[in-house]
XYZ file of C-alpha atoms in Angstrom:
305
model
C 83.529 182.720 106.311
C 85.103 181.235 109.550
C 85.707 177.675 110.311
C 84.437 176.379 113.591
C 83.954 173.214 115.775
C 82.094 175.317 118.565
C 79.878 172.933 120.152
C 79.394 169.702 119.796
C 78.396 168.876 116.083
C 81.553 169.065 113.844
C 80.386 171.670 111.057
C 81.743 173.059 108.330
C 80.644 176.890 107.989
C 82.601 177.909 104.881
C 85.718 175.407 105.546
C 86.803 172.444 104.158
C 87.405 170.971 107.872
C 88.894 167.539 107.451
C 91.407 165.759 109.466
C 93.594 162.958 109.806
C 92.902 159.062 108.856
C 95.831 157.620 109.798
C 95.159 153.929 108.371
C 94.807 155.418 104.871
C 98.739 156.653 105.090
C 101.397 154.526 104.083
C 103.414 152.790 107.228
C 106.075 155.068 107.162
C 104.086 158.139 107.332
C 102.867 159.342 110.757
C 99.247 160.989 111.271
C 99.710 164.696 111.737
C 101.310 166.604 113.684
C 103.589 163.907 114.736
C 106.711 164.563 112.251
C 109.224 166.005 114.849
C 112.219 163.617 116.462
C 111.746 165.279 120.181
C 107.948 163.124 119.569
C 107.754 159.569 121.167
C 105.299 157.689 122.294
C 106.173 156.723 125.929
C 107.257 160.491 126.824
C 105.050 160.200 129.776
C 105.728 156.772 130.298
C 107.000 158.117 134.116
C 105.697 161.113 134.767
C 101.963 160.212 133.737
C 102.004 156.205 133.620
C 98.288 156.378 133.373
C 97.619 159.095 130.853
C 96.463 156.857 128.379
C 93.741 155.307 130.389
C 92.188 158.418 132.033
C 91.562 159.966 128.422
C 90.655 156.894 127.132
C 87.738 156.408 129.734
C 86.972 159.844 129.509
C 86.301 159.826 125.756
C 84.653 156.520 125.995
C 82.038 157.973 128.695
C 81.652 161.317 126.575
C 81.315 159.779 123.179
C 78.511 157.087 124.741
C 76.738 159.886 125.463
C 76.693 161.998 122.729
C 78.263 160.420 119.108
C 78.939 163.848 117.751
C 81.814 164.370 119.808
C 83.900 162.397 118.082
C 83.366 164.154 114.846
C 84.100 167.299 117.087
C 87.950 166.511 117.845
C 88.612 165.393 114.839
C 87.290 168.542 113.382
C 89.535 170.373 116.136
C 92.687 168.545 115.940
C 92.516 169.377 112.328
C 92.213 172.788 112.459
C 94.222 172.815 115.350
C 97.423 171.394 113.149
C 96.826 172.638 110.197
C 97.459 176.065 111.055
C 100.494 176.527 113.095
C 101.383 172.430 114.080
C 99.719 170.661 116.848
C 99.954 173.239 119.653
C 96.594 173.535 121.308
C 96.321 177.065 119.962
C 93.043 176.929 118.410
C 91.529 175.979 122.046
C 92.169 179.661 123.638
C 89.132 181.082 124.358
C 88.580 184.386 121.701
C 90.365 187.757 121.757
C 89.953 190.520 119.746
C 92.623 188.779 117.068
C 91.542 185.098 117.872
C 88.677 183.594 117.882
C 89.283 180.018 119.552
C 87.532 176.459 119.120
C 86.691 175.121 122.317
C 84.893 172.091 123.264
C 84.115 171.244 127.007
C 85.338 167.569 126.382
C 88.854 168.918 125.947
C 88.880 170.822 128.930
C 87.261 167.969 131.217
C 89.804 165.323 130.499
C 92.531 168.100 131.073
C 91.161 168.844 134.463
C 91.049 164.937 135.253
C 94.571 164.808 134.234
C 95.764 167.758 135.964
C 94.351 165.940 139.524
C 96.674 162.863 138.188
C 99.640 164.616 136.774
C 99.304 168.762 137.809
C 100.929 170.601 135.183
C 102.715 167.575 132.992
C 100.727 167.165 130.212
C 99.794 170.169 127.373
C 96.617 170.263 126.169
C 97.971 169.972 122.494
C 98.789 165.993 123.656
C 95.641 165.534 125.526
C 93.343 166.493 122.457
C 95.826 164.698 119.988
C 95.207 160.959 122.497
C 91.648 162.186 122.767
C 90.824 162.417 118.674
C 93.030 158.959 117.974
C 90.408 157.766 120.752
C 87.344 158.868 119.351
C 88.014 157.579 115.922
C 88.642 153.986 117.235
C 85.583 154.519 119.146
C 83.839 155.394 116.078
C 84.907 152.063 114.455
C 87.986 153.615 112.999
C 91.918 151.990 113.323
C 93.646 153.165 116.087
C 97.322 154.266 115.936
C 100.483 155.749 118.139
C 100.266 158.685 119.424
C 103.745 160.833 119.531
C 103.951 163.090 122.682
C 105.950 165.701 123.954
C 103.920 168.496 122.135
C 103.535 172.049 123.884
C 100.849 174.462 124.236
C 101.091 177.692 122.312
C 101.095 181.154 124.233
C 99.409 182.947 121.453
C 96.951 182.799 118.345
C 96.248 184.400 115.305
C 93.092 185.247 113.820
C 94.844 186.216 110.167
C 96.555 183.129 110.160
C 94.269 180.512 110.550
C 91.580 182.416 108.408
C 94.419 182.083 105.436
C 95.747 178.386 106.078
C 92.175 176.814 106.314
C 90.989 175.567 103.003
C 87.750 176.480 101.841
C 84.501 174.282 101.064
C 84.471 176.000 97.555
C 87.778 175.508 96.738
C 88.166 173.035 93.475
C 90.655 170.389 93.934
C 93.749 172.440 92.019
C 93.375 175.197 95.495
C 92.831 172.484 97.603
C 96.563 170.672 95.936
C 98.046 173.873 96.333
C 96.707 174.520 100.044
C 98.059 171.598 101.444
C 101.162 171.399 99.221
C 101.865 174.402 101.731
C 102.096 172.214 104.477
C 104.106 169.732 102.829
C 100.991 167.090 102.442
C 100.383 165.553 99.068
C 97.765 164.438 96.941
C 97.104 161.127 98.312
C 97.663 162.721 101.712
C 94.579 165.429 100.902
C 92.519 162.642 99.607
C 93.164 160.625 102.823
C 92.567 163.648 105.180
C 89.176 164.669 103.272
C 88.489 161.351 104.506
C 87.336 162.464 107.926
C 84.241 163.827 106.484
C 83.156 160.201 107.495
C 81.870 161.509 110.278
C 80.077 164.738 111.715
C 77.820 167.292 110.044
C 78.054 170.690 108.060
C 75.764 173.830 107.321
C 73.501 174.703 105.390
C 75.698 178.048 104.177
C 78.723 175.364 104.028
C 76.967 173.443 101.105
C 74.245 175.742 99.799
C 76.122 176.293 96.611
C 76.635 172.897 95.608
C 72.718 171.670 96.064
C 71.876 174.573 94.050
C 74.290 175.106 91.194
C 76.318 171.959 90.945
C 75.819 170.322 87.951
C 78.235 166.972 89.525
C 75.628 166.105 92.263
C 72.917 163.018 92.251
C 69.223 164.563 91.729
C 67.686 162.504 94.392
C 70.842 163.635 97.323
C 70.637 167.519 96.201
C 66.722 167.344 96.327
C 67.043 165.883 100.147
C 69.555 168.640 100.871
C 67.315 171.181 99.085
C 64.435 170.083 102.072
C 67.254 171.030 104.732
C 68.936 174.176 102.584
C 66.548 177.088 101.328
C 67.821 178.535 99.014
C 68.817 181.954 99.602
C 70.266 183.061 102.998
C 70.447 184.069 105.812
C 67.310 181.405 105.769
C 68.820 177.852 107.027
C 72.475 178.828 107.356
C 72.708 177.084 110.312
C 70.499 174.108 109.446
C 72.805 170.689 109.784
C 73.035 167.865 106.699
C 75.822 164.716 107.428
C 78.816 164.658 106.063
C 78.405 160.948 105.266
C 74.344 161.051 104.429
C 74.424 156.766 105.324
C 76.712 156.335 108.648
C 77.709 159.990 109.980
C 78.571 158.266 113.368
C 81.141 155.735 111.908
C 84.204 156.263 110.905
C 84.738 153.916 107.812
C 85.177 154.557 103.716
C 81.568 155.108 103.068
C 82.704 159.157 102.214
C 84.667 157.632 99.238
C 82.044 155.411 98.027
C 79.305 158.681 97.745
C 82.050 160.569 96.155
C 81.751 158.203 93.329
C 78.085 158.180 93.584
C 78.159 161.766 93.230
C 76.774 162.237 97.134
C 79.705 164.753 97.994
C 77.969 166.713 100.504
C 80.605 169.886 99.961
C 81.682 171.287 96.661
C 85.327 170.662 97.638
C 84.778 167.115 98.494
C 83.103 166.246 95.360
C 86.350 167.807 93.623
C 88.328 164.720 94.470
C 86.157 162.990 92.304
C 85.507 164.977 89.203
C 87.475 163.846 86.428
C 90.824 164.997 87.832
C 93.988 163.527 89.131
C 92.427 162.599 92.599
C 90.278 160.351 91.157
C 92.216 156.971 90.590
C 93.076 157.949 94.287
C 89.585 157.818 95.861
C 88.433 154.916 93.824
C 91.745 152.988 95.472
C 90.204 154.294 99.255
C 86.886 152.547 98.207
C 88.522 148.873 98.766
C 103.909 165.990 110.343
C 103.385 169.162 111.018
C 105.855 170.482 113.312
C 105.134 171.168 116.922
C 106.224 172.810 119.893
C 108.399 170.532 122.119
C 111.210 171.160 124.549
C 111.181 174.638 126.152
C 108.816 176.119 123.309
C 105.708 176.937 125.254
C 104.204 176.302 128.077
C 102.061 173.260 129.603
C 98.498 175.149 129.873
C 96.583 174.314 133.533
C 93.751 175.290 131.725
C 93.481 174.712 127.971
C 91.261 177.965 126.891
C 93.728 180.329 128.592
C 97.648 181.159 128.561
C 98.947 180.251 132.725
């Protein structure tokens, strides 16, 4: 089952679709999709002196509007680095091998940046500025931004189907998934941590209300109201992530993992009895990109120039 952040709810059909919490890292670790030394924070420090501020009121006037989009980047910007590094790939619009992610928000700060700074800045920067925006706007930390990243010329279906972890995986898949990309335990535990925010469907968590023995009655039999059952009946019914403040970002995911409140059966694995758990309970108190010539600096983000 495919992941998606179509729209403007971020929901998990099938994947486990977290993404980065910076403040949970240690110092020396960088969010993701930042670990490259052609990175840096100023890179457009003369060629787009005010980058930062035209995304920055751009998400601030989106996000007013509609809290959801916040959870919508994030979900993006996960699945967008996760896959094959931060490279705007999983904004192309679908193909018959790809089937892209896009999200107007994305593509209206890009056009208000293009009238600033025409073909300077790749869309793989622009949503990376726009999710560390969001978050803070969500009540989250902020934190620098590296940029320099470049937009991928192609996508593939295949691979992101295979990278993406699954909302049924238990927590030794879920190790070995990210141990792929070189993230650790605490790292997965701090990057589930973006479930803070946003939504998920009914077919994402249908499994766990129902045959989860690891779940609080009273949270299951709420879910159960949203859920029927057997499918297709529901799937696309919505349930928060975070059942008590789904529009701030904050450790309130941790604290129903210990209360047995994990919404999706792979969230609830970090807290199960297994090596994650000392982990979460201590959360209660990069990727490599495209840069140089790789590339190309998209004019539009859901198409190749």
């Amino acid at each position: 089952m495919a992941a998606t952040c179509k729209g403007l709810n971020f929901t998990c059909n099938g994947r486990h679709s977290a993404a980065c919490r910076p403040y949970l890292f240690p110092p020396h670790s960088p969010p993701v999709g930042v670990q490259h030394t052609q990175l840096r924070p100023n890179f457009f420090s003369s060629t787009c002196p005010n980058l930062h501020s035209i995304i920055e009121n751009a998400v601030w006037t989106a996000v007013k509007n509609d809290l959801r989009l916040s959870a919508s980047m994030i979900c993006l910007f996960f699945h967008d680095c996760f896959v094959n590094g931060c490279d705007a790939s999983v904004l192309l619009v679908d193909t018959a091998t790809f089937q892209g992610e896009q999200t107007d928000i994305i593509e209206l700060i890009k056009s208000t940046v293009e009238e600033s700074c025409n073909g300077i800045v790749s869309c793989a920067d622009i949503l990376a500025l726009a999710t560390r925006d969001g978050v803070v706007l969500s009540g989250g930390p902020s934190w620098t931004v590296m940029l320099g990243r470049r937009d991928a010329t192609t996508a593939n279906k295949i691979t992101a189907t295979e990278d993406l972890p699954f909302s049924r995986f238990n927590l030794s898949l879920l190790i070995t998934n990210f141990a792929k990309k070189g993230l650790n335990l605490r790292e997965l535990v701090a990057l589930s941590g973006a479930h803070t925010v946003g939504f998920a469907t009914c077919r994402a968590f249908r499994n766990r209300i129902y045959n989860d023995t690891n779940i609080d009655t009273n949270f299951a039999n709420s879910d159960k109201a949203i859920c029927p059952p057997f499918p297709p009946e529901g799937d696309g019914n919505l349930s928060p992530l975070d059942v008590n403040t789904w529009t701030v970002f904050d450790n309130e995911y941790y604290k129903n993992l210990v209360s047995l409140r994990g919404l999706l059966h792979s969230d609830q694995e970090l807290f199960n009895n297994g090596d994650a758990d000392p982990i979460v309970q201590s959360y209660l108190g990069s990727i490599s990109p495209l840069t140089g010539s790789s590339g190309e600096i998209r004019r539009v983000c859901s198409r190749v120039n």
